[in-house]
Amino acid sequence: MTMTFRKLSELSIEENVRIWNLGFEGYFIQMIMTIEAFMTRSVNEGLSLENSLAIYVDGEPAGFVMNGFRDVDGKKLAWNGGTGIAPAFRGQGIGRALMLRNLELYREQGVELAILEALTQNESAIKLYQYVGYEITDRLMILQHMGTIDPQLLERSAVHPFSITIGLPRDVYALDFYRGLSAWQTQWPSMKEGESLIIRQDSEPVCYALYKRTFDQEGKLVTITLYQCEALPGREDAEEIYKLALGELFAPLDYVCRRATANLRISNQPLNDLLLKLSFTTNVEQVLMMRNMESELT
């Protein structure tokens, strides 16, 4: 068995899509791509074909890994934007060889921290990532709610002099409590066509949220997706602040549409408890995994 690696940038777009679809064949959720969808995803999510890999076994496409890179909190961060192994090559150590070669690529690029997400039910993938040095640092919830929201559930027990500012995703970057090391798709640079919400008490920011609204071809609001929502650490009135934030970003509450969350950290208990009270249900659960690469660069 002869294994070879090629950069995705060396392959045609048709071959990239073929390898992607082979890698996700029979996956837990639908991940099949068209050429248009693959190109849109690569551009919108900042994935680097030049620094992503395909693995071939005896000349046959066996799998791939896609990577993205950015600076976060002064460190060079790499994230795994998709890994798949073709069904015919699963269980043969191909994934291990691919991930070890990918870590070499990270070292060549001077990566200091690597992150990825994996579905909790994909136990074999989680074990593989742990084998090559990743550790689980949090669990992530993808929730959804269909229909309207009862405004009484978001009524606050006291009226505080809060102000709300709606702006661009980059507006949260300067906040001291912005979580830059969140799941990569929830970081502000990945929020193409997204919005931010910042709540202040007097002039002090006490909460922020990153979210995105999508519309159909007729301009009708279809989905509101929440990517991050964080109150200033130490606030005893965090639940009250979250009620204000959710009431604003999910408005109008009597409007029927799909409301969802994307990879919210489960360790934010007050926010998750509130979402459950609002009858959000679990759609998908993932683990957030990280690998420190700094010691390997010296």
mmCIF file of C-alpha atoms in Angstrom, residues 17-26 32 61-62 64 84-87 90:
data_model
loop_
_atom_site.group_PDB
_atom_site.id
_atom_site.type_symbol
_atom_site.label_atom_id
_atom_site.label_comp_id
_atom_site.label_asym_id
_atom_site.label_seq_id
_atom_site.Cartn_x
_atom_site.Cartn_y
_atom_site.Cartn_z
ATOM 1 C CA VAL A 17 -15.617 17.922 -4.760
ATOM 2 C CA ARG A 18 -15.324 14.225 -5.610
ATOM 3 C CA ILE A 19 -12.885 13.616 -2.748
ATOM 4 C CA TRP A 20 -15.040 15.645 -0.336
ATOM 5 C CA ASN A 21 -18.163 13.640 -1.211
ATOM 6 C CA LEU A 22 -16.308 10.336 -0.979
ATOM 7 C CA GLY A 23 -14.935 11.308 2.432
ATOM 8 C CA PHE A 24 -18.367 12.127 3.816
ATOM 9 C CA GLU A 25 -20.237 9.237 2.208
ATOM 10 C CA GLY A 26 -22.410 7.568 4.863
ATOM 11 C CA ILE A 32 -22.600 16.133 0.185
ATOM 12 C CA PRO A 61 -8.360 9.131 -3.552
ATOM 13 C CA ALA A 62 -8.682 7.961 0.041
ATOM 14 C CA PHE A 64 -8.729 14.752 2.732
ATOM 15 C CA GLY A 84 -13.160 12.699 5.561
ATOM 16 C CA ILE A 85 -12.015 9.197 4.644
ATOM 17 C CA ALA A 86 -13.538 7.311 1.706
ATOM 18 C CA PRO A 87 -15.552 4.237 2.814
ATOM 19 C CA ARG A 90 -11.793 3.406 6.576
#
